[in-house]
Every structure is written in structure tokens, then in C-alpha cells.
Amino acid sequence: MTALLTFQDVAKSFTLHLRGGVVLPVVGDVSFTVEPGECVVLGGPSGAGKSSLLKMAYGNYRCDGGAILVRDGETIVDVVRADPRVMLGLRARVIAYVSQFLRVIPRVAALDVVEAAGREGGLDAGTARARAKDLLARLNLPERLWGLPPATFSGGEQQRVNIARGLIADRPLLLLDEPTASLDAQNRAVVADLVREKLRGGAGVLGIFHDSEMRDAVATRVVDVTHFAPRARAA
Amino acid sequence: MSKPLLQVRGLTKRYGDRLACADVSFDLVPGEVLAIVGESGSGKSTLLSLIATELAPDSGTVSYRMRDGALRDLGTLSEAGRRALMRTEWGFVRQDATKGLRMAVSAGGNVGERLMGLGERHYGRIRAQAIDWLGRVEIDAGRVDDPPSQFSGGMRQRLQIARNLVTGPRLVLMDEPTSGLDVSVQARLLDLIRRLSAELGLAVIIVTHDLAVARLLSHRIAVMRAGRVIETGLTDRVLDDPEHAYTQLLVSSVLAA
């Protein structure tokens, strides 16, 4: 098996205990793969469960059933059943996740945020520093901001810090949830370049891009999430 | 995967008919940060006191991997042996700094005392190390001779951290280390705790009622209610997709965790 990521018959629902235990089905019968060098883009209207699928692959959401297999070198890990420590190891070495929002400790400078992400992803301090600077420069984040904490940055500036943080290390599987939502066309093009570089390096991407230009620039395949509508429950 | 540094099995403690801690079991590996969350009265501080052997359990064990690699049941250690362990291999950062510091002794003395407990007697070296650690927790070296009674709340907590970390512990227990501090001071302290625990590869058990603190600092989380651990797992998974009704209530009661 060569796939970096395999969804096998995955199902997910939320049980809202505070609302009398009502069950909200999200997706069912989800099966697809992401191969090396492939950028699979999830399509479908909002509310179809696209973000949930990324969160399930990252181990952030639980699943009701099925398997989510992630290739870690020679071994395959099922994220649905993985022990928390195994999951943390996968996140450190294999899976990068970039959301729309930057969530960091308030006081830390942007450059340090990105560099720390590089070290957590296995880079030595020197490489992490150099790559952090290179990425922030490529993403056109003004150098005068590098030493400041991102909390006061604009949405687009924060998003660029977040992208640099997500892409700095050499992880083979990237989960991208609208990472360019607040970016202008010029910076979206930079992100598209960065993603294509990762694909050429053999990484696989599972992404959500509402912007059609961005989607056309990076997608090798679109998977329509509406096909994974949860099975209707017996009345 | 590394062997557990700490192994807790079936810890149980009653106060009269109230179960303060009911059958709690978990492992902690080196470098791992575990957050114990719950409302006041959920038993999280009792659990921490049991782990620190400040309270004796009604049943259950706490075992720790000694430097020689052997896992020892702390209940079988002598009182002196336990105290030596707490002074050197373990740290305990308390919510109330006046309980974790000697308020009338200078800042340098507070840090140096733990070194002297390890047998260090050279005054110059003790002072140099104390100043080095004050710097690492961002306390100006010029304050080395001032007692913590003259420090702000945030500085006292940072001094507690220096005092605990100077001996190179492998396990640090923290009981609500940031509560009662201003938000800006809290952020600085959280950053410091996260950086030092990662740099030094510390195993940390942090008790907090603040889910945002747990999210920023911990790898794993255990949710306690009425003395029991009702849900446990990867921190972001428990906070973003809580399974148990009570955890859903806790998470939904917070403004933005």
C-alpha cells in the first residue's frame, strides 16, 4: 500500500448530551485515499462535513466507525484507534494541519512561533530559524512584524504566520483547511507555489479551498463530500 | 515508546462518606504534560496531594521510576527517602506562592535552598546558579537579595518555578499555577512554563480549572468529576469533541477555550 492517507468506511456523528442526547450525523461511508504527490480537494457546500474530515484525520475529532490509515514510514497507523501518544508522534513527524486560525500563546513573537513549529517538527535550531525567515519573507510578512506577537496582526498577516508554521517542517501529509481564506491574490499565489513544492517533494495534501483560483492551482483531484452523506436512520 | 516515569494505580481517598478520589489510574512518560481539569471540589487537588505523597491514600499506589531505572512504590519508601525525592527529583509549584516559598528569605536564598538540599555548600556557586535561574524566569538579577514578600504575584510564581527547577527535577506538579494572576501576567507565565518544560523534557502534571491553560500546556487531559476521572485523552480531542455529557457541559460553559 502506497497511500499516505486512507479513509475506510468512516462514519461520524455528534451526540449532544446537553440537548437531550440528540444525534447529529455528519458523514458516513467515507472512503478515499491520498497518494504521494497528490492534492485531494474536498468539495461540497458548507455543512457537508469537509472540515470534520480533516479534523478526524488529525485525530482532533473522534469517529463512530471505520478506519483512517496514515502511513508513517514503513508502518500504518489507524488514527481512529491510536493511543494519544502515538497520535502526538504522528503529528510531530507525519501530519501537518493548517486551519484558518492561528492559535498561539499571546506573548511569543511571530518568528519564534514559526521557528518553534520547525523544531517541534524535527528540524535543528539553525535550520528552523533559517526556514522560518525564508517562509515569512516569501509570504510577504513585513520584517518589522517578525519580532512582534501575532495577536495584534491583521487576519491575513496571522494567516501567513499560520501557514509558515504549518509548512516549515518536512511532514509528508498536509491537511489544509482554507489556509488562504483571508489572503490577497498575490499571497494566495505564494501559498499555491509552496503547496506545489511540497507535492513535488512527494508529500500528499488533503485540502479545503473555497477560492476556485486556489483550487485550480493546486488540486489534482476533487472529492465531493456530498457522496458521504450519513445513512438515513431507520424511522 | 518510553517507559512510564510515574505509574498511578487505583488511587482512592475518602473523607467520611465523600469520595474525594475514586480509583484513579494513569501513566506519565518523560516529557509528557498531563492536565487534570474539573470544577472545584472535583478532587483534582486531592489527587495531586496523593501523588505528591502529602496525603496517604485509602487504597492504590503511586510508583516512580528511580534513577536506577527501577519502578518503586512510593508508599514503601521511608519518610526521609520520600522527602529527598521531593526535594531533588520532583518539583511542586503551588497556587498559593506563600506555601511554596519562604517569604522572609531572599529570592536567591529560596532558589539556593534546594541546591543546599542536594549537598551543595559553595556559596559562590549557589549564588551564581540562583542568579542564572532568576534570569531564566525573567526576574532581574538586582532582585536576588529581596524577599518574595516584596514581589508581585506573577514574580512569586516565577520564583517558585526557579526554586523548583534549579535541582533539575524530572517531574513537576503544578496546582493552578496561573490562577489569581492578571491575564497579561498569566500569558507570560504560561509561555515560560511551556518553554521550560519542553526544553528540559519535564514531565508535568498540572491541575487547573482553566481549559484554555490546559489547551496551551498539555498533551493529554483527564477530566474529573466527584473524585472520578470521567474522560481522558488527547487534549484537543477532549476539548473539541468531548464524549461525556459532563465534559460537554464544561467545554460549552467557557467563553472561548
Short mmCIF file of C-alpha atoms in Angstrom, two decimals:
data_model
loop_
_atom_site.label_atom_id
_atom_site.label_comp_id
_atom_site.label_asym_id
_atom_site.label_seq_id
_atom_site.Cartn_x
_atom_site.Cartn_y
_atom_site.Cartn_z
CA MET A 1 0.00 0.00 0.00
CA THR A 2 1.46 3.35 -1.02
CA ALA A 3 -1.30 5.77 0.02
CA LEU A 4 -0.30 8.36 2.60
CA LEU A 5 -3.84 8.58 3.88
CA THR A 6 -6.74 6.15 3.54
CA PHE A 7 -10.30 6.67 4.75
CA GLN A 8 -12.12 3.33 5.01
CA ASP A 9 -15.88 3.36 5.64
CA VAL A 10 -15.56 6.18 8.15
CA ALA A 11 -18.64 7.50 9.93
CA LYS A 12 -19.02 10.40 12.29
CA SER A 13 -21.84 11.91 14.29
CA PHE A 14 -22.10 14.23 17.26
CA THR A 15 -24.18 13.31 20.29
CA LEU A 16 -25.34 16.45 22.05
CA HIS A 17 -25.90 15.43 25.65
CA LEU A 18 -26.92 18.95 26.62
CA ARG A 19 -29.71 18.82 24.03
CA GLY A 20 -31.34 15.68 25.29
CA GLY A 21 -28.87 13.38 23.58
CA VAL A 22 -29.85 14.37 20.04
CA VAL A 23 -27.58 12.77 17.47
CA LEU A 24 -26.28 14.92 14.60
CA PRO A 25 -24.97 12.71 11.81
CA VAL A 26 -22.04 14.33 9.95
CA VAL A 27 -20.72 11.82 7.41
CA GLY A 28 -20.98 8.12 6.63
CA ASP A 29 -19.33 5.57 4.37
CA VAL A 30 -16.32 7.79 3.74
CA SER A 31 -13.73 6.02 1.62
CA PHE A 32 -10.92 7.62 -0.40
CA THR A 33 -7.14 7.84 -0.46
CA VAL A 34 -4.43 10.47 -0.78
CA GLU A 35 -1.33 9.26 -2.62
CA PRO A 36 2.13 10.85 -2.57
CA GLY A 37 2.27 13.90 -4.83
CA GLU A 38 -1.49 14.23 -4.84
CA CYS A 39 -3.57 17.21 -3.72
CA VAL A 40 -7.07 15.98 -2.99
CA VAL A 41 -9.50 18.84 -2.53
CA LEU A 42 -12.75 18.27 -0.66
CA GLY A 43 -15.73 19.78 -2.41
CA GLY A 44 -19.31 20.34 -1.35
CA PRO A 45 -21.43 23.01 0.32
CA SER A 46 -20.62 24.24 3.79
CA GLY A 47 -22.00 21.96 6.44
CA ALA A 48 -21.26 18.87 4.33
CA GLY A 49 -18.53 17.80 6.76
CA LYS A 50 -15.35 18.86 4.94
CA SER A 51 -13.63 20.37 7.98
CA SER A 52 -14.78 17.47 10.12
CA LEU A 53 -12.98 15.04 7.79
CA LEU A 54 -9.72 16.95 8.20
CA LYS A 55 -10.15 17.05 11.96
CA MET A 56 -10.80 13.31 12.03
CA ALA A 57 -7.63 12.67 10.03
CA TYR A 58 -5.70 14.80 12.51
CA GLY A 59 -7.16 12.88 15.46
CA ASN A 60 -8.89 16.01 16.66
CA TYR A 61 -12.38 14.50 16.27
CA ARG A 62 -13.44 11.02 17.25
CA CYS A 63 -15.04 8.67 14.71
CA ASP A 64 -18.01 6.35 15.19
CA GLY A 65 -16.62 3.68 12.90
CA GLY A 66 -14.29 2.76 10.09
CA ALA A 67 -10.54 3.34 9.89
CA ILE A 68 -8.30 6.26 8.94
CA LEU A 69 -4.92 4.85 7.98
CA VAL A 70 -1.86 7.08 7.91
CA ARG A 71 1.45 5.87 6.55
CA ASP A 72 4.32 6.51 8.96
CA GLY A 73 7.42 5.32 7.09
CA GLU A 74 7.09 1.55 6.90
CA THR A 75 4.18 1.29 9.28
CA ILE A 76 0.50 2.15 9.04
CA VAL A 77 -1.31 3.78 11.95
CA ASP A 78 -5.08 3.82 12.37
CA VAL A 79 -5.85 7.28 13.68
CA VAL A 80 -9.32 6.21 14.81
CA ARG A 81 -7.82 3.82 17.35
CA ALA A 82 -4.40 5.33 18.03
CA ASP A 83 -3.26 5.96 21.59
CA PRO A 84 -2.83 9.70 22.34
CA ARG A 85 0.98 9.33 22.46
CA VAL A 86 1.05 7.61 19.07
CA MET A 87 -1.13 10.40 17.70
CA LEU A 88 1.22 13.06 19.08
CA GLY A 89 4.14 11.28 17.44
CA LEU A 90 2.30 11.24 14.10
CA ARG A 91 1.61 14.96 14.39
CA ALA A 92 5.25 15.68 15.16
CA ARG A 93 6.63 13.67 12.23
CA VAL A 94 3.94 12.95 9.66
CA ILE A 95 0.83 15.15 9.70
CA ALA A 96 0.74 18.94 9.41
CA TYR A 97 -2.55 20.72 9.95
CA VAL A 98 -3.18 24.31 8.93
CA SER A 99 -6.50 25.89 9.80
CA GLN A 100 -7.80 29.36 9.08
CA PHE A 101 -6.96 30.50 12.56
CA LEU A 102 -3.74 30.98 14.41
CA ARG A 103 -3.88 29.78 18.00
CA VAL A 104 -0.71 30.51 19.97
CA ILE A 105 0.45 31.74 23.35
CA PRO A 106 -0.18 35.51 23.28
CA ARG A 107 3.26 36.87 24.06
CA VAL A 108 5.51 34.98 21.61
CA ALA A 109 6.99 36.74 18.56
CA ALA A 110 5.87 35.64 15.08
CA LEU A 111 9.33 34.44 14.04
CA ASP A 112 9.67 32.42 17.26
CA VAL A 113 6.22 30.87 16.72
CA VAL A 114 7.29 29.62 13.28
CA GLU A 115 10.75 28.54 14.39
CA ALA A 116 9.33 26.61 17.37
CA ALA A 117 7.00 24.76 14.99
CA GLY A 118 10.05 23.79 12.92
CA ARG A 119 11.88 22.41 15.94
CA GLU A 120 8.80 20.52 17.08
CA GLY A 121 8.73 19.05 13.58
CA GLY A 122 12.25 17.70 13.93
CA LEU A 123 14.43 20.47 12.43
CA ASP A 124 17.59 21.58 14.22
CA ALA A 125 17.54 25.09 15.66
CA GLY A 126 19.63 26.65 12.87
CA THR A 127 17.60 25.16 10.04
CA ALA A 128 14.35 26.06 11.76
CA ARG A 129 15.45 29.68 12.15
CA ALA A 130 16.62 29.98 8.55
CA ARG A 131 13.48 28.38 7.12
CA ALA A 132 11.22 30.49 9.33
CA LYS A 133 12.81 33.67 7.97
CA ASP A 134 12.68 32.38 4.41
CA LEU A 135 9.00 31.45 4.67
CA LEU A 136 7.90 34.70 6.29
CA ALA A 137 9.81 36.63 3.62
CA ARG A 138 8.25 34.59 0.80
CA LEU A 139 4.81 35.15 2.31
CA ASN A 140 5.50 38.90 2.27
CA LEU A 141 5.15 39.39 6.01
CA PRO A 142 6.93 42.71 6.65
CA GLU A 143 10.16 42.13 8.53
CA ARG A 144 9.27 44.75 11.14
CA LEU A 145 6.49 42.37 12.32
CA TRP A 146 8.70 39.32 12.81
CA GLY A 147 9.69 40.28 16.35
CA LEU A 148 6.11 41.05 17.42
CA PRO A 149 3.48 38.67 18.78
CA PRO A 150 0.86 37.95 16.07
CA ALA A 151 -2.11 38.73 18.34
CA THR A 152 -2.25 42.31 17.03
CA PHE A 153 -1.74 41.37 13.35
CA SER A 154 -4.46 41.60 10.73
CA GLY A 155 -6.34 38.43 9.77
CA GLY A 156 -4.26 37.98 6.63
CA GLU A 157 -0.97 38.51 8.47
CA GLN A 158 -1.94 35.99 11.14
CA GLN A 159 -2.92 33.54 8.45
CA ARG A 160 0.50 33.84 6.80
CA VAL A 161 2.21 33.15 10.14
CA ASN A 162 -0.06 30.14 10.50
CA ILE A 163 0.84 28.83 7.03
CA ALA A 164 4.57 29.27 7.68
CA ARG A 165 4.13 27.40 10.92
CA GLY A 166 2.29 24.56 9.23
CA LEU A 167 4.63 24.16 6.29
CA ILE A 168 8.06 24.72 7.87
CA ALA A 169 8.82 21.08 8.74
CA ASP A 170 9.09 18.19 6.27
CA ARG A 171 5.91 16.35 7.10
CA PRO A 172 4.62 14.11 4.30
CA LEU A 173 0.88 14.65 4.87
CA LEU A 174 -0.66 18.13 4.85
CA LEU A 175 -4.20 18.88 5.98
CA LEU A 176 -5.14 22.37 4.81
CA ASP A 177 -8.45 23.90 5.95
CA GLU A 178 -8.97 27.11 3.98
CA PRO A 179 -5.47 28.36 4.76
CA THR A 180 -5.81 31.20 2.24
CA ALA A 181 -9.28 32.49 3.16
CA SER A 182 -8.05 35.96 4.19
CA LEU A 183 -5.20 36.36 1.70
CA ASP A 184 -4.97 38.59 -1.35
CA ALA A 185 -4.30 37.16 -4.82
CA GLN A 186 -0.54 37.72 -4.62
CA ASN A 187 -0.15 35.84 -1.36
CA ARG A 188 -2.53 33.10 -2.46
CA ALA A 189 -0.19 32.54 -5.38
CA VAL A 190 2.75 32.22 -2.96
CA VAL A 191 0.84 29.60 -0.97
CA ALA A 192 -0.02 27.74 -4.17
CA ASP A 193 3.71 27.67 -5.02
CA LEU A 194 4.58 26.39 -1.55
CA VAL A 195 1.96 23.64 -1.82
CA ARG A 196 3.20 22.57 -5.26
CA GLU A 197 6.76 22.39 -3.92
CA LYS A 198 5.54 20.06 -1.18
CA LEU A 199 3.74 17.90 -3.77
CA ARG A 200 6.87 17.68 -5.94
CA GLY A 201 8.74 16.56 -2.81
CA GLY A 202 6.34 13.60 -2.52
CA ALA A 203 4.01 14.98 0.11
CA GLY A 204 0.27 14.44 -0.09
CA VAL A 205 -2.31 17.13 0.57
CA LEU A 206 -5.91 16.92 1.70
CA GLY A 207 -7.37 20.39 1.48
CA ILE A 208 -10.39 22.66 1.51
CA PHE A 209 -10.22 25.75 -0.71
CA HIS A 210 -13.35 27.74 -1.40
CA ASP A 211 -11.45 30.06 -3.69
CA SER A 212 -11.67 28.45 -7.14
CA GLU A 213 -8.44 30.03 -8.38
CA MET A 214 -6.51 28.49 -5.50
CA ARG A 215 -8.29 25.17 -6.01
CA ASP A 216 -7.47 25.08 -9.72
CA ALA A 217 -3.85 25.98 -8.97
CA VAL A 218 -3.18 23.04 -6.65
CA ALA A 219 -5.90 20.36 -6.93
CA THR A 220 -5.04 17.09 -8.65
CA ARG A 221 -8.44 15.61 -7.75
CA VAL A 222 -11.68 16.79 -6.18
CA VAL A 223 -13.64 14.52 -3.86
CA ASP A 224 -17.27 15.51 -3.45
CA VAL A 225 -18.21 15.19 0.20
CA THR A 226 -21.94 15.11 -0.51
CA HIS A 227 -21.38 11.48 -1.60
CA PHE A 228 -20.57 10.74 2.04
CA ALA A 229 -23.95 11.82 3.36
CA PRO A 230 -24.69 9.89 6.51
CA ARG A 231 -27.01 6.96 6.11
CA ALA A 232 -30.57 7.83 6.98
CA ARG A 233 -31.55 6.37 10.29
CA ALA A 234 -34.38 3.87 10.38
CA ALA A 235 -37.51 5.65 11.50
CA MET B 1 7.86 4.26 23.36
CA SER B 2 9.47 5.33 26.62
CA LYS B 3 8.69 3.59 29.86
CA PRO B 4 6.43 5.39 32.30
CA LEU B 5 8.12 7.72 34.77
CA LEU B 6 5.10 7.70 37.02
CA GLN B 7 2.50 4.99 37.40
CA VAL B 8 -0.68 5.68 39.34
CA ARG B 9 -2.96 2.73 40.08
CA GLY B 10 -6.37 2.71 41.73
CA LEU B 11 -5.81 5.78 43.92
CA THR B 12 -8.73 6.18 46.27
CA LYS B 13 -9.31 8.58 49.14
CA ARG B 14 -12.43 9.17 51.24
CA TYR B 15 -13.29 11.98 53.60
CA GLY B 16 -16.06 10.48 55.69
CA ASP B 17 -18.57 9.19 53.12
CA ARG B 18 -17.40 11.59 50.44
CA LEU B 19 -15.18 10.07 47.79
CA ALA B 20 -12.51 12.70 47.09
CA CYS B 21 -10.62 10.45 44.73
CA ALA B 22 -12.04 7.25 43.30
CA ASP B 23 -9.95 4.57 41.63
CA VAL B 24 -7.73 6.88 39.57
CA SER B 25 -5.12 5.21 37.34
CA PHE B 26 -2.77 6.62 34.70
CA ASP B 27 0.79 6.54 33.40
CA LEU B 28 3.00 9.53 32.68
CA VAL B 29 6.03 9.23 30.39
CA PRO B 30 9.09 11.52 30.45
CA GLY B 31 8.40 14.87 28.76
CA GLU B 32 4.65 14.44 28.88
CA VAL B 33 2.34 17.17 30.17
CA LEU B 34 -0.93 15.94 31.66
CA ALA B 35 -3.65 18.40 32.65
CA ILE B 36 -6.21 17.46 35.27
CA VAL B 37 -9.30 19.61 34.89
CA GLY B 38 -12.59 19.86 36.70
CA GLU B 39 -14.60 22.22 38.85
CA SER B 40 -13.67 22.98 42.45
CA GLY B 41 -14.49 20.02 44.63
CA SER B 42 -13.97 17.55 41.78
CA GLY B 43 -10.99 16.03 43.60
CA LYS B 44 -8.21 17.26 41.36
CA SER B 45 -6.19 18.89 44.15
CA THR B 46 -6.68 15.84 46.37
CA LEU B 47 -5.32 13.69 43.54
CA LEU B 48 -2.27 15.93 43.28
CA SER B 49 -1.65 15.72 47.03
CA LEU B 50 -1.94 11.92 46.88
CA ILE B 51 0.59 11.80 44.04
CA ALA B 52 2.95 14.07 45.99
CA THR B 53 2.55 11.68 48.97
CA GLU B 54 1.37 14.55 51.13
CA LEU B 55 -1.80 12.59 51.71
CA ALA B 56 -1.97 8.85 52.30
CA PRO B 57 -4.47 7.02 50.05
CA ASP B 58 -7.06 4.62 51.43
CA SER B 59 -6.02 2.32 48.63
CA GLY B 60 -3.99 2.39 45.44
CA THR B 61 -0.35 3.10 44.65
CA VAL B 62 1.91 5.74 43.19
CA SER B 63 5.10 4.35 41.66
CA TYR B 64 8.03 6.34 40.33
CA ARG B 65 10.93 5.26 38.13
CA MET B 66 14.08 5.95 40.16
CA ARG B 67 17.39 6.99 38.57
CA ASP B 68 18.48 3.33 38.62
CA GLY B 69 15.57 2.53 36.29
CA ALA B 70 13.52 0.60 38.82
CA LEU B 71 9.86 1.48 39.37
CA ARG B 72 9.35 1.97 43.12
CA ASP B 73 6.08 2.14 45.03
CA LEU B 74 6.41 5.44 46.91
CA GLY B 75 4.31 4.00 49.73
CA THR B 76 7.19 1.65 50.53
CA LEU B 77 9.82 4.41 50.76
CA SER B 78 10.84 5.76 54.14
CA GLU B 79 9.68 9.25 55.10
CA ALA B 80 13.26 10.51 54.62
CA GLY B 81 13.52 8.80 51.25
CA ARG B 82 10.29 10.37 50.08
CA ARG B 83 11.35 13.80 51.24
CA ALA B 84 14.69 13.50 49.48
CA LEU B 85 12.88 12.58 46.27
CA MET B 86 10.53 15.57 46.54
CA ARG B 87 13.47 17.90 47.16
CA THR B 88 15.53 16.76 44.20
CA GLU B 89 13.70 14.79 41.50
CA TRP B 90 10.29 16.37 41.90
CA GLY B 91 9.02 19.93 41.96
CA PHE B 92 5.72 21.27 43.24
CA VAL B 93 4.53 24.68 42.11
CA ARG B 94 1.62 25.75 44.29
CA GLN B 95 -1.29 28.03 43.65
CA ASP B 96 -0.51 29.95 46.82
CA ALA B 97 3.10 31.11 46.48
CA THR B 98 3.35 31.72 50.22
CA LYS B 99 3.06 27.93 50.67
CA GLY B 100 5.71 27.16 48.06
CA LEU B 101 8.22 29.84 49.03
CA ARG B 102 9.88 31.03 52.20
CA MET B 103 8.52 34.53 52.27
CA ALA B 104 11.09 36.04 54.63
CA VAL B 105 14.11 34.54 52.86
CA SER B 106 15.72 36.33 49.89
CA ALA B 107 14.86 35.27 46.33
CA GLY B 108 18.41 33.92 45.94
CA GLY B 109 18.03 32.03 49.21
CA ASN B 110 14.77 30.48 48.03
CA VAL B 111 16.47 29.07 44.95
CA GLY B 112 19.71 28.20 46.75
CA GLU B 113 17.96 26.27 49.48
CA ARG B 114 17.01 23.44 47.11
CA LEU B 115 20.63 23.25 45.91
CA MET B 116 21.86 23.03 49.50
CA GLY B 117 19.38 20.21 49.97
CA LEU B 118 21.38 18.39 47.29
CA GLY B 119 24.58 18.89 49.29
CA GLU B 120 25.95 21.96 47.51
CA ARG B 121 27.85 24.07 50.05
CA HIS B 122 29.88 26.50 47.94
CA TYR B 123 28.27 29.91 48.49
CA GLY B 124 29.58 31.49 45.27
CA ARG B 125 28.32 28.63 43.11
CA ILE B 126 24.93 28.60 44.81
CA ARG B 127 24.56 32.35 44.30
CA ALA B 128 25.67 32.15 40.67
CA GLN B 129 23.17 29.37 39.93
CA ALA B 130 20.43 31.25 41.75
CA ILE B 131 21.09 34.36 39.64
CA ASP B 132 21.20 32.24 36.49
CA TRP B 133 17.78 30.76 37.31
CA LEU B 134 16.28 34.12 38.23
CA GLY B 135 17.33 35.25 34.74
CA ARG B 136 15.73 32.20 33.14
CA VAL B 137 12.41 33.03 34.78
CA GLU B 138 12.88 36.69 33.84
CA ILE B 139 13.49 38.10 37.30
CA ASP B 140 16.10 40.86 37.32
CA ALA B 141 19.37 39.81 39.00
CA GLY B 142 19.18 43.02 41.02
CA ARG B 143 16.29 41.47 43.00
CA VAL B 144 18.30 38.47 44.20
CA ASP B 145 18.54 39.76 47.76
CA ASP B 146 14.92 40.86 48.05
CA PRO B 147 12.43 38.55 49.78
CA PRO B 148 9.39 37.39 47.77
CA SER B 149 7.14 39.28 50.17
CA GLN B 150 8.17 42.33 48.11
CA PHE B 151 7.34 40.60 44.78
CA SER B 152 4.18 40.80 42.70
CA GLY B 153 2.01 37.71 42.27
CA GLY B 154 3.44 36.89 38.86
CA MET B 155 7.04 37.26 40.09
CA ARG B 156 6.34 34.99 43.04
CA GLN B 157 5.08 32.28 40.71
CA ARG B 158 8.16 32.66 38.53
CA LEU B 159 10.37 32.44 41.62
CA GLN B 160 8.56 29.25 42.64
CA ILE B 161 9.35 27.82 39.23
CA ALA B 162 13.05 28.75 39.54
CA ARG B 163 13.19 27.24 43.03
CA ASN B 164 11.66 24.01 41.75
CA LEU B 165 13.64 23.66 38.55
CA VAL B 166 17.12 24.51 39.86
CA THR B 167 17.69 20.93 41.01
CA GLY B 168 16.90 19.51 37.58
CA PRO B 169 13.74 17.62 38.52
CA ARG B 170 12.20 15.08 36.14
CA LEU B 171 8.63 15.54 37.34
CA VAL B 172 6.89 18.78 38.29
CA LEU B 173 3.45 19.02 39.84
CA MET B 174 1.57 22.29 39.40
CA ASP B 175 -1.58 23.25 41.25
CA GLU B 176 -3.41 26.13 39.49
CA PRO B 177 -0.12 27.98 38.88
CA THR B 178 -1.69 30.85 36.94
CA SER B 179 -4.98 31.42 38.71
CA GLY B 180 -5.39 34.72 40.52
CA LEU B 181 -2.95 36.45 38.16
CA ASP B 182 -3.78 39.21 35.70
CA VAL B 183 -4.36 37.91 32.19
CA SER B 184 -1.21 39.54 30.78
CA VAL B 185 0.90 38.08 33.60
CA GLN B 186 -0.76 34.71 33.04
CA ALA B 187 0.22 34.66 29.37
CA ARG B 188 3.85 35.36 30.22
CA LEU B 189 3.90 32.62 32.85
CA LEU B 190 2.24 30.11 30.51
CA ASP B 191 4.82 30.83 27.85
CA LEU B 192 7.59 30.34 30.40
CA ILE B 193 6.17 27.05 31.69
CA ARG B 194 5.70 25.71 28.18
CA ARG B 195 9.18 26.71 27.04
CA LEU B 196 10.99 25.35 30.10
CA SER B 197 9.05 22.09 30.22
CA ALA B 198 9.82 21.47 26.53
CA GLU B 199 13.50 22.50 26.79
CA LEU B 200 14.13 20.41 29.89
CA GLY B 201 11.95 17.48 28.81
CA LEU B 202 9.99 17.69 32.06
CA ALA B 203 7.05 15.51 32.85
CA VAL B 204 4.36 17.76 34.27
CA ILE B 205 1.02 17.19 35.96
CA ILE B 206 -0.90 20.45 36.01
CA VAL B 207 -4.16 20.86 37.87
CA THR B 208 -6.31 23.66 36.52
CA HIS B 209 -9.92 24.69 36.22
CA ASP B 210 -8.97 26.82 33.20
CA LEU B 211 -9.48 24.84 29.99
CA ALA B 212 -7.51 27.40 27.97
CA VAL B 213 -4.47 26.77 30.19
CA ALA B 214 -4.90 23.03 29.70
CA ARG B 215 -5.11 23.50 25.94
CA LEU B 216 -1.95 25.59 25.74
CA LEU B 217 0.21 23.47 28.01
CA SER B 218 -0.88 19.86 27.99
CA HIS B 219 -0.60 16.88 25.66
CA ARG B 220 -3.22 14.85 27.43
CA ILE B 221 -6.11 15.76 29.66
CA ALA B 222 -8.07 14.00 32.36
CA VAL B 223 -11.49 15.38 33.30
CA MET B 224 -12.51 14.80 36.92
CA ARG B 225 -15.91 14.91 38.50
CA ALA B 226 -16.86 13.83 42.01
CA GLY B 227 -13.47 12.19 42.51
CA ARG B 228 -13.53 10.16 39.32
CA VAL B 229 -11.74 10.57 36.01
CA ILE B 230 -14.70 10.54 33.63
CA GLU B 231 -12.92 11.27 30.36
CA THR B 232 -9.33 11.20 29.25
CA GLY B 233 -7.42 11.56 26.00
CA LEU B 234 -5.61 13.86 23.66
CA THR B 235 -6.15 17.41 24.95
CA ASP B 236 -7.53 18.97 21.78
CA ARG B 237 -9.75 15.98 21.07
CA VAL B 238 -11.34 16.05 24.53
CA LEU B 239 -11.88 19.82 24.31
CA ASP B 240 -13.11 19.94 20.69
CA ASP B 241 -15.10 16.71 20.57
CA PRO B 242 -15.95 15.83 24.17
CA GLU B 243 -17.66 12.49 24.61
CA HIS B 244 -19.03 12.64 28.12
CA ALA B 245 -22.07 14.77 28.97
CA TYR B 246 -20.23 16.50 31.80
CA THR B 247 -17.23 17.34 29.61
CA GLN B 248 -19.60 18.79 27.02
CA LEU B 249 -21.09 20.95 29.77
CA LEU B 250 -17.65 22.09 30.96
CA VAL B 251 -16.47 22.96 27.48
CA SER B 252 -19.68 24.74 26.50
CA SER B 253 -19.64 26.80 29.69
CA VAL B 254 -16.40 28.53 28.75
CA LEU B 255 -16.41 31.69 26.67
CA ALA B 256 -13.59 30.69 24.33
CA ALA B 257 -11.21 27.92 25.34
#
